Coordinates of C-alpha atoms in Angstrom, one line a residue:
X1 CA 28.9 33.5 59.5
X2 CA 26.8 34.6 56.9
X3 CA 25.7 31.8 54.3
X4 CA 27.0 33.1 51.5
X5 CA 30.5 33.7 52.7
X6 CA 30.2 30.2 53.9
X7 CA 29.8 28.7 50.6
X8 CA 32.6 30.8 49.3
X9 CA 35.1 29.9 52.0
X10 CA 34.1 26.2 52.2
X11 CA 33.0 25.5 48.3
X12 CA 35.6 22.8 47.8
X13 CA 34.5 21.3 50.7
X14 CA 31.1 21.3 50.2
X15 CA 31.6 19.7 46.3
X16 CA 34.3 17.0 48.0
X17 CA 31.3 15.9 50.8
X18 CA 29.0 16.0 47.7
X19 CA 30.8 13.9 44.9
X20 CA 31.5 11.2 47.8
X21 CA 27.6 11.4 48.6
X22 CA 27.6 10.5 44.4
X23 CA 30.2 8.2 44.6
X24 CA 28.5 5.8 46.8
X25 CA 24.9 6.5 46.6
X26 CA 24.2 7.5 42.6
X27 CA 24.6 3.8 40.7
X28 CA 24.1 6.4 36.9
X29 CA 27.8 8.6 38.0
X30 CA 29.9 5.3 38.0
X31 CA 32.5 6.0 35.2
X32 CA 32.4 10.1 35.7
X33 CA 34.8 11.2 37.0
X34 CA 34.4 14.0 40.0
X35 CA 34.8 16.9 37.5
X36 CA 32.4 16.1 35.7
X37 CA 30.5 15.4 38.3
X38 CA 30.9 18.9 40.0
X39 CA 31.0 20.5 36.5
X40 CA 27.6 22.8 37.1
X41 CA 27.1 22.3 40.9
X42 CA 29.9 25.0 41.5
X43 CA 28.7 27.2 39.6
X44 CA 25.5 27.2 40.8
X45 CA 27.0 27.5 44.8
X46 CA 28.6 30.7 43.5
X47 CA 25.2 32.0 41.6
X48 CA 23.3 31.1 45.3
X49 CA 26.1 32.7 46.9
X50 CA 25.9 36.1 45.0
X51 CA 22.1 35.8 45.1
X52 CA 22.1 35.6 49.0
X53 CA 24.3 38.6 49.2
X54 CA 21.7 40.5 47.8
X55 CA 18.9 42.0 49.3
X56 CA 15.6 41.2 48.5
X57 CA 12.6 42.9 48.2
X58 CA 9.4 42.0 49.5
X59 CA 7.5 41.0 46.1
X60 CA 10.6 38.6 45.5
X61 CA 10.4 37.2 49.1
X62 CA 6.6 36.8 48.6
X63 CA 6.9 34.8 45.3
X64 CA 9.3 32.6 46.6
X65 CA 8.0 31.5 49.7
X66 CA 4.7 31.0 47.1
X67 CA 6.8 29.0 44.5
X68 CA 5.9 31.4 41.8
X69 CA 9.5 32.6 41.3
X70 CA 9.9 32.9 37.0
X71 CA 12.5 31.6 35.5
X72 CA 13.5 34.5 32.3
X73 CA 14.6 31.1 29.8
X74 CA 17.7 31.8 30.2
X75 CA 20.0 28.9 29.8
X76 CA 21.4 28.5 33.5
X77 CA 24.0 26.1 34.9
X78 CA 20.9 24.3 36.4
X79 CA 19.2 23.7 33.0
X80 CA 22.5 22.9 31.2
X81 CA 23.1 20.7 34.2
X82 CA 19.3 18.8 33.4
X83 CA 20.3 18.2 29.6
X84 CA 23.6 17.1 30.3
X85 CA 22.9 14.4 33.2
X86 CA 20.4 13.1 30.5
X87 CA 23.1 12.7 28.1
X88 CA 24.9 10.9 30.4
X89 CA 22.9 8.3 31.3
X90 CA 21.1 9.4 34.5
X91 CA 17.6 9.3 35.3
X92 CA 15.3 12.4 36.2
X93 CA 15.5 10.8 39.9
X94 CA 19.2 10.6 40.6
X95 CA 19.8 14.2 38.6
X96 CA 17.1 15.7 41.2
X97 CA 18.9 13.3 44.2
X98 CA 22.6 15.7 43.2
X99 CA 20.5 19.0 44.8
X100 CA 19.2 17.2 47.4
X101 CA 22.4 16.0 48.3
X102 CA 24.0 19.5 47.9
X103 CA 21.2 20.8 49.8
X104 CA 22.0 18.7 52.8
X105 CA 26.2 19.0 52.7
X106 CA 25.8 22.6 52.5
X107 CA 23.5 22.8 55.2
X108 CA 24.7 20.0 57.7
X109 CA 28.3 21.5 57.3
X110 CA 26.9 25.1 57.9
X111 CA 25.2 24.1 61.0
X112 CA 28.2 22.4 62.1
X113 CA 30.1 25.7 61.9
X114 CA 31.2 26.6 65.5
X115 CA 28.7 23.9 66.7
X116 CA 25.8 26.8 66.5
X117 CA 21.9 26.1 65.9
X118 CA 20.0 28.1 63.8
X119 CA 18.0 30.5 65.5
X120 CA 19.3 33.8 64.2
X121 CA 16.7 35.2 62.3
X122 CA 19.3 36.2 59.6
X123 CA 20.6 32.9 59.5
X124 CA 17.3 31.6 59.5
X125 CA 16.5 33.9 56.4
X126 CA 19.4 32.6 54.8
X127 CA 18.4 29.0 54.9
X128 CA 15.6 29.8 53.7
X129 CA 16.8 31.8 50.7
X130 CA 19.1 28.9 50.4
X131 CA 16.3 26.4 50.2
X132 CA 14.7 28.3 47.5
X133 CA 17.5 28.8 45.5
X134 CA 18.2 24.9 45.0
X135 CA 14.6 24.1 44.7
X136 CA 14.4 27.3 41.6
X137 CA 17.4 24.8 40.2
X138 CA 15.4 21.8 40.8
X139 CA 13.2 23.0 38.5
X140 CA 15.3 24.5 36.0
X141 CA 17.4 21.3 35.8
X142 CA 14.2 19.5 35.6
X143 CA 12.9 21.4 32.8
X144 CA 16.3 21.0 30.9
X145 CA 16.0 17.7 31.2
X146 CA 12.4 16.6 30.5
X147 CA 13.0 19.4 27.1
X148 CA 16.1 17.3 26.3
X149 CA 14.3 14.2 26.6
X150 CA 11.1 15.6 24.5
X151 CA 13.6 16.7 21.9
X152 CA 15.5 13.7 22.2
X153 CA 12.0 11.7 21.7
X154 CA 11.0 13.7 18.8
X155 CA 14.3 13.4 16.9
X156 CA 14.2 9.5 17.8
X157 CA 10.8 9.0 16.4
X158 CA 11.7 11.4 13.7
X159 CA 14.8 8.9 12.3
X160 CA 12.8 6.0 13.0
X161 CA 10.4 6.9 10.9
X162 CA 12.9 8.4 8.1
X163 CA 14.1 4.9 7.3
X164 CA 12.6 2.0 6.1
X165 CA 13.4 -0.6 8.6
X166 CA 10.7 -1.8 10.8
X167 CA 11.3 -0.8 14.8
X168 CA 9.5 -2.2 17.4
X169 CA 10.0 -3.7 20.7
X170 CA 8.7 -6.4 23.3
X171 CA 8.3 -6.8 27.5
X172 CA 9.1 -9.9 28.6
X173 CA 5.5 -11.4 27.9
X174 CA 5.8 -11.0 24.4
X175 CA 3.4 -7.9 24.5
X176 CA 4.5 -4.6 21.9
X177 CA 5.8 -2.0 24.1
X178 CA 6.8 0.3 20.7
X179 CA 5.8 0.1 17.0
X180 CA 7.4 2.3 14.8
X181 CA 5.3 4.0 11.5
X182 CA 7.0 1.2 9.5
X183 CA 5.3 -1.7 11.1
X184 CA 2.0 -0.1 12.0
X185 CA 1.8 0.7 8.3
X186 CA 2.2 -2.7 7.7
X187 CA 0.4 -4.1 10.1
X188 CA -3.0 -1.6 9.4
X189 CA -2.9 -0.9 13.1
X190 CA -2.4 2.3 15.0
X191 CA 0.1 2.2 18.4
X192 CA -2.7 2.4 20.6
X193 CA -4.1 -1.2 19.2
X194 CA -0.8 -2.3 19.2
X195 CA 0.2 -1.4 22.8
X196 CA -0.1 -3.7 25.5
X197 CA -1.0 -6.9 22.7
X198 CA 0.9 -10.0 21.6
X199 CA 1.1 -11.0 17.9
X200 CA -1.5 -13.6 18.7
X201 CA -3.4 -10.8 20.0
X202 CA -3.2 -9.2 16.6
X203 CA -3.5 -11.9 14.6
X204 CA -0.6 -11.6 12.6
X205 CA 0.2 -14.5 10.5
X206 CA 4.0 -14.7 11.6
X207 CA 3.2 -14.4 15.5
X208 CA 4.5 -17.6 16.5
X209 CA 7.9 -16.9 14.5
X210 CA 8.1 -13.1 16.5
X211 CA 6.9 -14.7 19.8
X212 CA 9.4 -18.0 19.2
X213 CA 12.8 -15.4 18.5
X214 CA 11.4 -12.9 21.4
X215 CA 11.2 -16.1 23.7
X216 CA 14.6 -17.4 22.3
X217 CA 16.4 -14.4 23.3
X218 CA 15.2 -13.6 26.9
X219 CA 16.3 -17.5 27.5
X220 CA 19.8 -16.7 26.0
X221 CA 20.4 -13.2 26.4
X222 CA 22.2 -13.1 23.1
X223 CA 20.8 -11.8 19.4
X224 CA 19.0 -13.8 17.4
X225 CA 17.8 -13.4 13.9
X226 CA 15.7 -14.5 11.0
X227 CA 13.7 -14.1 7.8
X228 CA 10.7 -14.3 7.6
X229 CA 7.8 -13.1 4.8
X230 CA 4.7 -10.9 5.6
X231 CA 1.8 -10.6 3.3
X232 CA 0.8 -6.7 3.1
X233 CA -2.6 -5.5 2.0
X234 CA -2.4 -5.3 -1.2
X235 CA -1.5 -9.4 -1.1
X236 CA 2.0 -9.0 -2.3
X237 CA 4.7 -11.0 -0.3
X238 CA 7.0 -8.7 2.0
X239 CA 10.2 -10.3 3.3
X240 CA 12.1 -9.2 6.2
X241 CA 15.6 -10.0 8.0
X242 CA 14.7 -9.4 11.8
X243 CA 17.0 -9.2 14.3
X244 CA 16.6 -9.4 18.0
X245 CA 18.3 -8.0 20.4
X246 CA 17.9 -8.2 24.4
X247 CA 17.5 -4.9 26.8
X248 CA 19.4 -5.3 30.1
X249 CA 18.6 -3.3 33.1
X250 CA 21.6 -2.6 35.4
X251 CA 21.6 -6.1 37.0
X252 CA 22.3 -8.0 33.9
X253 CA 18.8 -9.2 33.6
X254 CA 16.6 -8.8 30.2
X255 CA 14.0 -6.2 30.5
X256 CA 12.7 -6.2 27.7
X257 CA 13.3 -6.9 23.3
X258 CA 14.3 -5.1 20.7
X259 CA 13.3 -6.0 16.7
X260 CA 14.8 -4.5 13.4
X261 CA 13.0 -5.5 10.5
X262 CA 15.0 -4.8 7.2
X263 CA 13.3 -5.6 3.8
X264 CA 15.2 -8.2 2.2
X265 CA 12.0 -8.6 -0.4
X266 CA 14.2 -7.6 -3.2
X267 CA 17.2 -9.3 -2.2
X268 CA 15.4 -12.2 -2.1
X269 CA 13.4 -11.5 -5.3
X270 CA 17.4 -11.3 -7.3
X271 CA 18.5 -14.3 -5.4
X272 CA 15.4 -16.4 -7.0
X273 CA 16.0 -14.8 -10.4
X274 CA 19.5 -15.8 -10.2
X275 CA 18.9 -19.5 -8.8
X276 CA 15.9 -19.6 -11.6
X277 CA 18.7 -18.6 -14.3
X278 CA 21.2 -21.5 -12.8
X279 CA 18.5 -23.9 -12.7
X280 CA 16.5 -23.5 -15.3
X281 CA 15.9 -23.8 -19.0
X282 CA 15.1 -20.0 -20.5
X283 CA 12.8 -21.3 -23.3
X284 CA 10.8 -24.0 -21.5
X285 CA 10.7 -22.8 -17.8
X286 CA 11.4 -26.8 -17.4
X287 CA 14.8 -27.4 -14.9
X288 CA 17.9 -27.8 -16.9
X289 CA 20.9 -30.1 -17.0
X290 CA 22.5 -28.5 -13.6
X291 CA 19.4 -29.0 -12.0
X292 CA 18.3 -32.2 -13.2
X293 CA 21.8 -33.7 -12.7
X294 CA 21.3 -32.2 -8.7
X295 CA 17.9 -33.8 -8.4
X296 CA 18.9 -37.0 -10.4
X297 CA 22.1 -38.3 -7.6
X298 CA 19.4 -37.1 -5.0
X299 CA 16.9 -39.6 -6.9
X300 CA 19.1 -42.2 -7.1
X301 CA 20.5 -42.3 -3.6
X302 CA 17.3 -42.1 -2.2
X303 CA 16.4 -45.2 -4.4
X304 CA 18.9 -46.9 -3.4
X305 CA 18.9 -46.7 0.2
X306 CA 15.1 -47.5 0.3
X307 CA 15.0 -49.6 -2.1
X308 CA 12.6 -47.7 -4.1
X309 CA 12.7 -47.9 -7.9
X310 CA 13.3 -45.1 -10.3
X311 CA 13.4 -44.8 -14.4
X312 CA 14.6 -42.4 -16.4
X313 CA 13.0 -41.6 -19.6
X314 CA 15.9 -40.2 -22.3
X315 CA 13.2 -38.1 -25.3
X316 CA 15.4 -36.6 -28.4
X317 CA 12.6 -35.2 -31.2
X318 CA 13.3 -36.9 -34.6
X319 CA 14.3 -34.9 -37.1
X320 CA 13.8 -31.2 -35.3
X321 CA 17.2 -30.0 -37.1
X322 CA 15.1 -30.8 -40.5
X323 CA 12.3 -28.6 -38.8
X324 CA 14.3 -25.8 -37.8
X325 CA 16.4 -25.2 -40.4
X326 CA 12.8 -25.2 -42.6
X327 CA 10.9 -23.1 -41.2
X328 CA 13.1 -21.2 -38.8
X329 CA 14.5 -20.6 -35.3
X330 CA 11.3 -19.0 -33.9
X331 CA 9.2 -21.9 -35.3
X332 CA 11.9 -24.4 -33.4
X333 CA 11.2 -22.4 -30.4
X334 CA 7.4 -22.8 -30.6
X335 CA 7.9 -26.3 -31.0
X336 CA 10.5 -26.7 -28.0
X337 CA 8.4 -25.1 -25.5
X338 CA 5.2 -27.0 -27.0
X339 CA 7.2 -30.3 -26.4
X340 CA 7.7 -28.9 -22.9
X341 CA 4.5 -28.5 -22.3
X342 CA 3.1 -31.9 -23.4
X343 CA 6.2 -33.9 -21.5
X344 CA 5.1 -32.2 -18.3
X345 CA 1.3 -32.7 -18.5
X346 CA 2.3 -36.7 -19.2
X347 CA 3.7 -37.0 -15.7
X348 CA 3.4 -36.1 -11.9
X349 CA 4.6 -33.9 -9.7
X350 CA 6.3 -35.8 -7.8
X351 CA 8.6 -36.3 -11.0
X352 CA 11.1 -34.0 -12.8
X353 CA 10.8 -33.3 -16.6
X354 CA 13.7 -31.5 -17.5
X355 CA 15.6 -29.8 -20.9
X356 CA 19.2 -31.2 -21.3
X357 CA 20.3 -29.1 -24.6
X358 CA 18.8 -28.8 -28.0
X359 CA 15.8 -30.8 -29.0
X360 CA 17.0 -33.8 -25.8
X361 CA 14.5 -33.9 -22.7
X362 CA 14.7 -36.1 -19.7
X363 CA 12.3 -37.6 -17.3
X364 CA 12.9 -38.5 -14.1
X365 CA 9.7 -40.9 -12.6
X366 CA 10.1 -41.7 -9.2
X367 CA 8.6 -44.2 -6.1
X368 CA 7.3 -46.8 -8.9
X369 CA 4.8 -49.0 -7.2
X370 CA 3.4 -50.5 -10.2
X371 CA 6.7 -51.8 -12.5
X372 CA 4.2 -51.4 -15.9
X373 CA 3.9 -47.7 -14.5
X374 CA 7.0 -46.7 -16.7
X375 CA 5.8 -48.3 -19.8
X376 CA 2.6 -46.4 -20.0
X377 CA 4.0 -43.1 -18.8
X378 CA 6.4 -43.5 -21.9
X379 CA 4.1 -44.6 -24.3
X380 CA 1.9 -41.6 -23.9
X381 CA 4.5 -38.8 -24.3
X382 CA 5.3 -40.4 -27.8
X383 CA 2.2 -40.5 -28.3
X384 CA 1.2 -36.8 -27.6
X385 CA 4.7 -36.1 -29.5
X386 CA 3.3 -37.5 -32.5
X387 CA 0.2 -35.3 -32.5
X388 CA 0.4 -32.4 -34.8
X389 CA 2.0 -29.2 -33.6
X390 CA 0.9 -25.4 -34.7
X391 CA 3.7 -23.0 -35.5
X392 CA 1.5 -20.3 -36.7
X393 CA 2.1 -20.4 -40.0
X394 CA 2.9 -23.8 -40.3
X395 CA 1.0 -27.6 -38.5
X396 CA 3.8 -30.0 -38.3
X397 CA 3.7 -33.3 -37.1
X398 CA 7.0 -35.0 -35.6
X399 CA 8.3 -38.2 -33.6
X400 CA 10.0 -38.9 -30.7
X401 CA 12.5 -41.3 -30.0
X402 CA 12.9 -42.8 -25.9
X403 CA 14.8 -44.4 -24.3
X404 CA 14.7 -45.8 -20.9
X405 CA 16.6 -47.4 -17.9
X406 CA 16.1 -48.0 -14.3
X407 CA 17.6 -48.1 -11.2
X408 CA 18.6 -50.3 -9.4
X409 CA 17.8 -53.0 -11.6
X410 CA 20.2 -51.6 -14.5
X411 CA 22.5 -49.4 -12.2
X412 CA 22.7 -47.9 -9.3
X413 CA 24.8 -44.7 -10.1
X414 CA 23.6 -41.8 -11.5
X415 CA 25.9 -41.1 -14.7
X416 CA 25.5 -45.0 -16.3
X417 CA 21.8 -44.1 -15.7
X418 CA 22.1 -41.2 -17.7
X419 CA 24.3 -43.1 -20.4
X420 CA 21.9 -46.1 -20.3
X421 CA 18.7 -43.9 -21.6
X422 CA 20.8 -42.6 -23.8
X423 CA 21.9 -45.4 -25.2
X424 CA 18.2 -46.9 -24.9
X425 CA 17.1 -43.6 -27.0
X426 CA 20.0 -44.2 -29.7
X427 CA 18.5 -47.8 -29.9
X428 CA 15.0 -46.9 -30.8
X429 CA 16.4 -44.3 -33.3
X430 CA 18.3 -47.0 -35.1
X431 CA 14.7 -49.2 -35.2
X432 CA 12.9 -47.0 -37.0
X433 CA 12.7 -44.0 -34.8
X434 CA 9.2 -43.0 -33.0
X435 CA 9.8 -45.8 -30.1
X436 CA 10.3 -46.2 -26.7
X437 CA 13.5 -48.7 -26.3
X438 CA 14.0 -50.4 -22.3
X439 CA 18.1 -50.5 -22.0
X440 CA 19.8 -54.1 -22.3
X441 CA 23.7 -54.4 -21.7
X442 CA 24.2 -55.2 -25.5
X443 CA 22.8 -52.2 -27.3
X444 CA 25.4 -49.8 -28.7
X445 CA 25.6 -45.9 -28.4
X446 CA 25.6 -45.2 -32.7
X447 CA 23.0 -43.3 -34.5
X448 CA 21.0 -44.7 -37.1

């Protein structure tokens, strides 16, 4: 029998013996189901078919047997076939394995026929023809599919770039396999510096951060993710919230890591701005009562579990309404952030000078070695408070009243230390005013 009418007569046959050949032997058609499988390999059986019925002339014989058959770019069930399989998953090798298996079921089950060898030469002819008809859809199927995958590649690196998230991934040694435009803007680098190199290679500053979450995920084969700041070019901070994600081959195994870098810098830059605002005093740039409560109960727990003294310094101006109501709320301003100023040059860092309301400031001094410490630091705020201020228009020259206590020697909780300066401050007022006033248990909390 002619091969042609043999494929017609015995096409379901042929596709069964193939789609159990890709049940068992191609891992990338698990999930298909044997339609889809077969969707173009019939139709191309019957194109073969109809082309073997034919006759052929000798220039067409001549360019086959040369390979130099053309291909007129039409879209053929062989090049549709080459896309497809790629959207599906499969890889250039088992889409090319489908012919060869076609190749032999057709031609195994054709030789079986009648138990005959072929040694006709018209049935020799025909298995030729045959065999270069599948390897013409070899090719076209391997042309739609290497075109998909360049388009494919060209759109991906398109959207990669479109977006402002850095892209890049990792092999299992830590080295960049992929950069997107993003990062290797960032970086300064091109990919082909990038290739093949750790971030140690490239001396980025954050490569032991990258190298640590790459590491962390191969060991757990789960996402990890962090933030993490990168210093561009032109020196200003960048902040990105990276994610990593593992690449498993078909074994379960990690093959490789994947990174998304999404610029949080302006998140970040609202979130300060909005713990500044809570925690801070507008006019001063000193901490305010929230924060200085937070950092007091810190203070004093930490004093009294180690047993390391504290003292808290309660300064209210003397007579600032007087001021203010003189010469004006923008002359009261100059002289509340002047007073700022001069409070926090008197101490260290270590300590917290803060703005409770109005004209009251508080001062927080902290790990006191030297008892007489306190005293001094005291003594010279009221005495840069009593140097003359300029307003602009207007030198003034004002006092300050303070008052102090200590922990743990007058109290151990936070609030009675609070109420203890106060009442320390309240006592130096009703001496005269421009003094600083230790707390003892009998002094009472009424101005002077």
């Amino acid at each position: 029998m002619r091969l042609d009418k043999f494929i017609l007569e015995n096409l379901e046959g042929i596709l069964h013996e193939w789609e159990e050949f890709a049940a068992n032997y191609l891992p990338d058609a698990d999930g298909m189901n044997k339609r889809e499988l077969g969707d173009h390999l019939r139709q191309m059986l019957l194109t073969i078919a109809a082309d073997l019925a034919r006759p052929q002339s000798a220039k067409d014989q001549s360019q086959k047997a040369k390979g130099q058959q053309i291909s007129d770019g039409s879209v053929t069930a062989a090049t549709t076939h080459g896309s497809e399989r790629l959207a599906a998953g499969f890889s250039l090798n088992s889409t090319v394995s489908e012919f060869r298996a076609l190749r032999a079921s057709v031609t195994r089950l054709w030789i079986k026929q009648d138990f005959k060898q072929i040694n006709a030469e018209t049935d020799l002819g025909d298995l030729i023809r045959f065999n270069e008809a599948i390897d013409q859809a070899i090719t076209e199927s391997v042309v739609g599919y290497s075109t998909e995958k360049e388009y494919d590649s060209r759109m991906f690196e398109t959207i990669l770039a479109c977006g402002s998230d850095l892209i890049f991934s990792f092999d299992l040694d830590g080295r960049f396999v992929y950069a997107n435009k993003q990062l290797k803007d960032l970086f300064g680098l091109t990919m082909e510096e990038m290739i093949g190199k750790n971030c140690y290679d490239l001396h980025v500053p954050i490569a032991a951060e990258l190298q640590g979450q790459v590491e962390q995920v191969i060991r757990s084969k789960g996402s990890v993710s962090r933030e993490a700041p990168y210093t561009a070019s032109s020196g200003k901070p960048v902040w990105h919230d990276y994610v990593f994600t593992p690449v498993f081959n078909k074994y379960g195994e990690v093959e490789s890591v994947v990174c998304i870098g999404h610029d949080v810098t302006e998140r970040r830059a609202s979130e300060h701005n909005n713990w500044t605002k809570a925690n801070y005093d507008d006019l001063t740039g000193l901490p305010n009562r929230s924060f200085f409560t937070h950092r007091l109960e810190e203070s004093v727990k930490h004093s009294h579990r180690f047993g390391s003294p504290i003292a808290l310094l309660f300064i209210d101006l003397d007579y600032f309404k007087e001021i203010n109501d003189q010469f004006g709320h923008e002359a009261g301003d100059s002289l509340l952030k002047q007073t700022a100023e001069r409070i926090h040059a008197c101490v260290r860092e270590s300590d917290t000078a803060a703005r409770i309301g109005g004209d009251e400031f508080i001062v927080i001094l902290k790990n006191l070695q030297n008892p007489e410490h306190v005293e001094i630091v005291a003594e010279k705020i009221r005495q840069r408070l009593a140097e003359p201020f300029d307003l602009g228009n207007h030198t003034i020259q004002i006092s300050a009243s303070i008052g102090v206590s200590l922990s743990p020697q007058d109290t151990t909780y936070a609030t009675e230390l609070v109420n203890h300066a106060d009442s320390a401050m309240y006592a130096s007022k009703n001496k005269g005013r421009n003094q600083v006033n230790f707390f003892s248990p009998d002094q009472t909390h009424q101005m002077g």
